[in-house]
Amino acid sequence: SYSVSIKFGVKASIVFGNIEVLGDEPLGNLYVVFEGGEGSVLKAIDSLVKDGVEVEILAGNDYIKEVAV
């Protein structure tokens, strides 16, 4: 999100998004590429997880692969 980008100094690029409504509940996926320093990206991901966002790392370099979310 914009606030995560500003707060942690990372660039977040949305690659793909999809939302469907099942019953009355919206359910979807958002594919985002984060760019920035190692500490900044990790802090941004951690912040999203703490806010209840399910995060799955699909690709990344060595420091991202070590994050367990």
mmCIF file of N, CA and C in Angstrom:
data_model
loop_
_atom_site.group_PDB
_atom_site.id
_atom_site.type_symbol
_atom_site.label_atom_id
_atom_site.label_comp_id
_atom_site.label_asym_id
_atom_site.label_seq_id
_atom_site.Cartn_x
_atom_site.Cartn_y
_atom_site.Cartn_z
ATOM 1 N N SER A 1 0.828 -1.187 0.000
ATOM 2 C CA SER A 1 0.000 0.000 0.000
ATOM 3 C C SER A 1 0.866 1.241 0.000
ATOM 4 N N TYR A 2 0.252 2.358 -0.265
ATOM 5 C CA TYR A 2 0.966 3.632 -0.329
ATOM 6 C C TYR A 2 1.624 3.958 0.998
ATOM 7 N N SER A 3 0.915 3.741 2.106
ATOM 8 C CA SER A 3 1.472 4.076 3.413
ATOM 9 C C SER A 3 2.664 3.186 3.760
ATOM 10 N N VAL A 4 2.660 1.924 3.359
ATOM 11 C CA VAL A 4 3.801 1.042 3.588
ATOM 12 C C VAL A 4 4.997 1.549 2.783
ATOM 13 N N SER A 5 4.760 1.975 1.560
ATOM 14 C CA SER A 5 5.842 2.508 0.733
ATOM 15 C C SER A 5 6.480 3.732 1.372
ATOM 16 N N ILE A 6 5.663 4.638 1.843
ATOM 17 C CA ILE A 6 6.167 5.857 2.466
ATOM 18 C C ILE A 6 6.860 5.548 3.789
ATOM 19 N N LYS A 7 6.209 4.758 4.639
ATOM 20 C CA LYS A 7 6.735 4.479 5.974
ATOM 21 C C LYS A 7 8.086 3.776 5.938
ATOM 22 N N PHE A 8 8.261 2.826 5.003
ATOM 23 C CA PHE A 8 9.480 2.025 4.978
ATOM 24 C C PHE A 8 10.414 2.367 3.820
ATOM 25 N N GLY A 9 10.039 3.324 2.996
ATOM 26 C CA GLY A 9 10.901 3.758 1.903
ATOM 27 C C GLY A 9 11.127 2.701 0.840
ATOM 28 N N VAL A 10 10.083 1.957 0.523
ATOM 29 C CA VAL A 10 10.179 0.939 -0.524
ATOM 30 C C VAL A 10 9.259 1.320 -1.681
ATOM 31 N N LYS A 11 9.574 0.796 -2.838
ATOM 32 C CA LYS A 11 8.708 0.966 -3.999
ATOM 33 C C LYS A 11 7.855 -0.288 -4.115
ATOM 34 N N ALA A 12 6.542 -0.120 -4.160
ATOM 35 C CA ALA A 12 5.619 -1.239 -4.304
ATOM 36 C C ALA A 12 4.907 -1.121 -5.648
ATOM 37 N N SER A 13 5.129 -2.095 -6.505
ATOM 38 C CA SER A 13 4.504 -2.102 -7.833
ATOM 39 C C SER A 13 3.491 -3.240 -7.897
ATOM 40 N N ILE A 14 2.241 -2.896 -8.153
ATOM 41 C CA ILE A 14 1.192 -3.916 -8.297
ATOM 42 C C ILE A 14 1.299 -4.522 -9.682
ATOM 43 N N VAL A 15 1.478 -5.844 -9.732
ATOM 44 C CA VAL A 15 1.637 -6.556 -10.990
ATOM 45 C C VAL A 15 0.294 -7.109 -11.466
ATOM 46 N N PHE A 16 -0.504 -7.604 -10.519
ATOM 47 C CA PHE A 16 -1.780 -8.226 -10.860
ATOM 48 C C PHE A 16 -2.674 -8.218 -9.637
ATOM 49 N N GLY A 17 -3.967 -8.086 -9.845
ATOM 50 C CA GLY A 17 -4.923 -8.165 -8.747
ATOM 51 C C GLY A 17 -6.216 -8.798 -9.207
ATOM 52 N N ASN A 18 -6.891 -9.466 -8.283
ATOM 53 C CA ASN A 18 -8.152 -10.122 -8.597
ATOM 54 C C ASN A 18 -9.002 -10.170 -7.324
ATOM 55 N N ILE A 19 -10.260 -9.756 -7.419
ATOM 56 C CA ILE A 19 -11.179 -9.826 -6.285
ATOM 57 C C ILE A 19 -12.479 -10.470 -6.758
ATOM 58 N N GLU A 20 -12.934 -11.447 -5.994
ATOM 59 C CA GLU A 20 -14.222 -12.078 -6.247
ATOM 60 C C GLU A 20 -15.040 -11.997 -4.972
ATOM 61 N N VAL A 21 -16.347 -11.994 -5.110
ATOM 62 C CA VAL A 21 -17.224 -11.985 -3.948
ATOM 63 C C VAL A 21 -17.832 -13.367 -3.798
ATOM 64 N N LEU A 22 -17.551 -13.993 -2.651
ATOM 65 C CA LEU A 22 -18.105 -15.311 -2.340
ATOM 66 C C LEU A 22 -19.095 -15.122 -1.208
ATOM 67 N N GLY A 23 -20.361 -15.315 -1.513
ATOM 68 C CA GLY A 23 -21.392 -14.979 -0.536
ATOM 69 C C GLY A 23 -21.401 -13.466 -0.396
ATOM 70 N N ASP A 24 -21.135 -12.996 0.797
ATOM 71 C CA ASP A 24 -21.043 -11.551 1.023
ATOM 72 C C ASP A 24 -19.611 -11.099 1.292
ATOM 73 N N GLU A 25 -18.647 -12.012 1.156
ATOM 74 C CA GLU A 25 -17.264 -11.714 1.513
ATOM 75 C C GLU A 25 -16.390 -11.521 0.273
ATOM 76 N N PRO A 26 -15.696 -10.386 0.192
ATOM 77 C CA PRO A 26 -14.725 -10.222 -0.889
ATOM 78 C C PRO A 26 -13.476 -11.058 -0.597
ATOM 79 N N LEU A 27 -12.971 -11.718 -1.614
ATOM 80 C CA LEU A 27 -11.785 -12.546 -1.491
ATOM 81 C C LEU A 27 -10.922 -12.314 -2.718
ATOM 82 N N GLY A 28 -9.639 -12.099 -2.512
ATOM 83 C CA GLY A 28 -8.818 -11.833 -3.680
ATOM 84 C C GLY A 28 -7.333 -11.971 -3.420
ATOM 85 N N ASN A 29 -6.598 -11.747 -4.482
ATOM 86 C CA ASN A 29 -5.141 -11.791 -4.461
ATOM 87 C C ASN A 29 -4.600 -10.509 -5.056
ATOM 88 N N LEU A 30 -3.451 -10.109 -4.559
ATOM 89 C CA LEU A 30 -2.762 -8.944 -5.096
ATOM 90 C C LEU A 30 -1.294 -9.307 -5.196
ATOM 91 N N TYR A 31 -0.743 -9.248 -6.375
ATOM 92 C CA TYR A 31 0.658 -9.565 -6.598
ATOM 93 C C TYR A 31 1.440 -8.259 -6.659
ATOM 94 N N VAL A 32 2.388 -8.117 -5.742
ATOM 95 C CA VAL A 32 3.132 -6.867 -5.598
ATOM 96 C C VAL A 32 4.623 -7.164 -5.608
ATOM 97 N N VAL A 33 5.380 -6.317 -6.293
ATOM 98 C CA VAL A 33 6.835 -6.394 -6.275
ATOM 99 C C VAL A 33 7.334 -5.248 -5.407
ATOM 100 N N PHE A 34 8.115 -5.583 -4.365
ATOM 101 C CA PHE A 34 8.719 -4.578 -3.503
ATOM 102 C C PHE A 34 10.177 -4.386 -3.905
ATOM 103 N N GLU A 35 10.581 -3.130 -3.984
ATOM 104 C CA GLU A 35 11.974 -2.801 -4.257
ATOM 105 C C GLU A 35 12.467 -1.853 -3.185
ATOM 106 N N GLY A 36 13.677 -2.094 -2.708
ATOM 107 C CA GLY A 36 14.271 -1.236 -1.693
ATOM 108 C C GLY A 36 15.383 -1.971 -0.984
ATOM 109 N N GLY A 37 15.925 -1.363 0.032
ATOM 110 C CA GLY A 37 16.984 -1.996 0.803
ATOM 111 C C GLY A 37 16.475 -3.200 1.566
ATOM 112 N N GLU A 38 17.398 -4.108 1.887
ATOM 113 C CA GLU A 38 17.037 -5.354 2.562
ATOM 114 C C GLU A 38 16.191 -5.114 3.808
ATOM 115 N N GLY A 39 16.649 -4.265 4.701
ATOM 116 C CA GLY A 39 15.914 -4.008 5.933
ATOM 117 C C GLY A 39 14.559 -3.387 5.685
ATOM 118 N N SER A 40 14.476 -2.496 4.721
ATOM 119 C CA SER A 40 13.220 -1.811 4.420
ATOM 120 C C SER A 40 12.167 -2.760 3.885
ATOM 121 N N VAL A 41 12.564 -3.631 2.971
ATOM 122 C CA VAL A 41 11.611 -4.587 2.392
ATOM 123 C C VAL A 41 11.122 -5.553 3.464
ATOM 124 N N LEU A 42 12.039 -6.054 4.287
ATOM 125 C CA LEU A 42 11.646 -6.984 5.344
ATOM 126 C C LEU A 42 10.705 -6.328 6.343
ATOM 127 N N LYS A 43 10.963 -5.077 6.701
ATOM 128 C CA LYS A 43 10.089 -4.358 7.627
ATOM 129 C C LYS A 43 8.717 -4.112 7.007
ATOM 130 N N ALA A 44 8.674 -3.812 5.714
ATOM 131 C CA ALA A 44 7.396 -3.595 5.036
ATOM 132 C C ALA A 44 6.561 -4.871 5.032
ATOM 133 N N ILE A 45 7.203 -6.002 4.724
ATOM 134 C CA ILE A 45 6.498 -7.286 4.718
ATOM 135 C C ILE A 45 6.007 -7.623 6.124
ATOM 136 N N ASP A 46 6.856 -7.436 7.112
ATOM 137 C CA ASP A 46 6.480 -7.714 8.504
ATOM 138 C C ASP A 46 5.288 -6.864 8.928
ATOM 139 N N SER A 47 5.263 -5.613 8.511
ATOM 140 C CA SER A 47 4.154 -4.715 8.838
ATOM 141 C C SER A 47 2.840 -5.220 8.242
ATOM 142 N N LEU A 48 2.883 -5.687 7.003
ATOM 143 C CA LEU A 48 1.682 -6.224 6.360
ATOM 144 C C LEU A 48 1.182 -7.457 7.098
ATOM 145 N N VAL A 49 2.104 -8.338 7.486
ATOM 146 C CA VAL A 49 1.728 -9.553 8.218
ATOM 147 C C VAL A 49 1.088 -9.177 9.554
ATOM 148 N N LYS A 50 1.671 -8.216 10.259
ATOM 149 C CA LYS A 50 1.118 -7.784 11.547
ATOM 150 C C LYS A 50 -0.267 -7.178 11.393
ATOM 151 N N ASP A 51 -0.563 -6.629 10.199
ATOM 152 C CA ASP A 51 -1.881 -6.058 9.933
ATOM 153 C C ASP A 51 -2.881 -7.104 9.457
ATOM 154 N N GLY A 52 -2.477 -8.385 9.462
ATOM 155 C CA GLY A 52 -3.400 -9.457 9.101
ATOM 156 C C GLY A 52 -3.393 -9.853 7.646
ATOM 157 N N VAL A 53 -2.435 -9.359 6.884
ATOM 158 C CA VAL A 53 -2.344 -9.703 5.469
ATOM 159 C C VAL A 53 -1.574 -11.013 5.340
ATOM 160 N N GLU A 54 -2.132 -11.974 4.605
ATOM 161 C CA GLU A 54 -1.410 -13.210 4.332
ATOM 162 C C GLU A 54 -0.397 -12.928 3.232
ATOM 163 N N VAL A 55 0.863 -13.202 3.510
ATOM 164 C CA VAL A 55 1.935 -12.915 2.562
ATOM 165 C C VAL A 55 2.599 -14.216 2.153
ATOM 166 N N GLU A 56 2.760 -14.403 0.851
ATOM 167 C CA GLU A 56 3.490 -15.545 0.322
ATOM 168 C C GLU A 56 4.584 -15.008 -0.582
ATOM 169 N N ILE A 57 5.825 -15.368 -0.288
ATOM 170 C CA ILE A 57 6.946 -14.928 -1.110
ATOM 171 C C ILE A 57 7.035 -15.852 -2.319
ATOM 172 N N LEU A 58 6.854 -15.288 -3.513
ATOM 173 C CA LEU A 58 6.892 -16.091 -4.731
ATOM 174 C C LEU A 58 8.281 -16.127 -5.342
ATOM 175 N N ALA A 59 9.041 -15.066 -5.171
ATOM 176 C CA ALA A 59 10.396 -14.991 -5.713
ATOM 177 C C ALA A 59 11.135 -13.904 -4.963
ATOM 178 N N GLY A 60 12.423 -13.958 -5.022
ATOM 179 C CA GLY A 60 13.203 -12.929 -4.358
ATOM 180 C C GLY A 60 14.654 -13.332 -4.295
ATOM 181 N N ASN A 61 15.424 -12.477 -3.674
ATOM 182 C CA ASN A 61 16.831 -12.823 -3.520
ATOM 183 C C ASN A 61 17.043 -13.498 -2.170
ATOM 184 N N ASP A 62 18.274 -13.735 -1.793
ATOM 185 C CA ASP A 62 18.578 -14.533 -0.608
ATOM 186 C C ASP A 62 17.941 -13.994 0.667
ATOM 187 N N TYR A 63 17.951 -12.698 0.901
ATOM 188 C CA TYR A 63 17.419 -12.197 2.167
ATOM 189 C C TYR A 63 15.904 -12.303 2.237
ATOM 190 N N ILE A 64 15.212 -12.303 1.121
ATOM 191 C CA ILE A 64 13.751 -12.450 1.152
ATOM 192 C C ILE A 64 13.374 -13.914 1.381
ATOM 193 N N LYS A 65 14.091 -14.855 0.826
ATOM 194 C CA LYS A 65 13.749 -16.264 0.958
ATOM 195 C C LYS A 65 13.815 -16.744 2.402
ATOM 196 N N GLU A 66 14.519 -16.019 3.257
ATOM 197 C CA GLU A 66 14.647 -16.442 4.641
ATOM 198 C C GLU A 66 13.495 -15.959 5.514
ATOM 199 N N VAL A 67 12.608 -15.181 4.982
ATOM 200 C CA VAL A 67 11.463 -14.678 5.762
ATOM 201 C C VAL A 67 10.412 -15.771 5.848
ATOM 202 N N ALA A 68 10.007 -16.081 7.052
ATOM 203 C CA ALA A 68 8.957 -17.079 7.261
ATOM 204 C C ALA A 68 7.669 -16.354 7.599
ATOM 205 N N VAL A 69 6.713 -16.356 6.685
ATOM 206 C CA VAL A 69 5.427 -15.693 6.931
ATOM 207 C C VAL A 69 4.292 -16.652 6.647
#
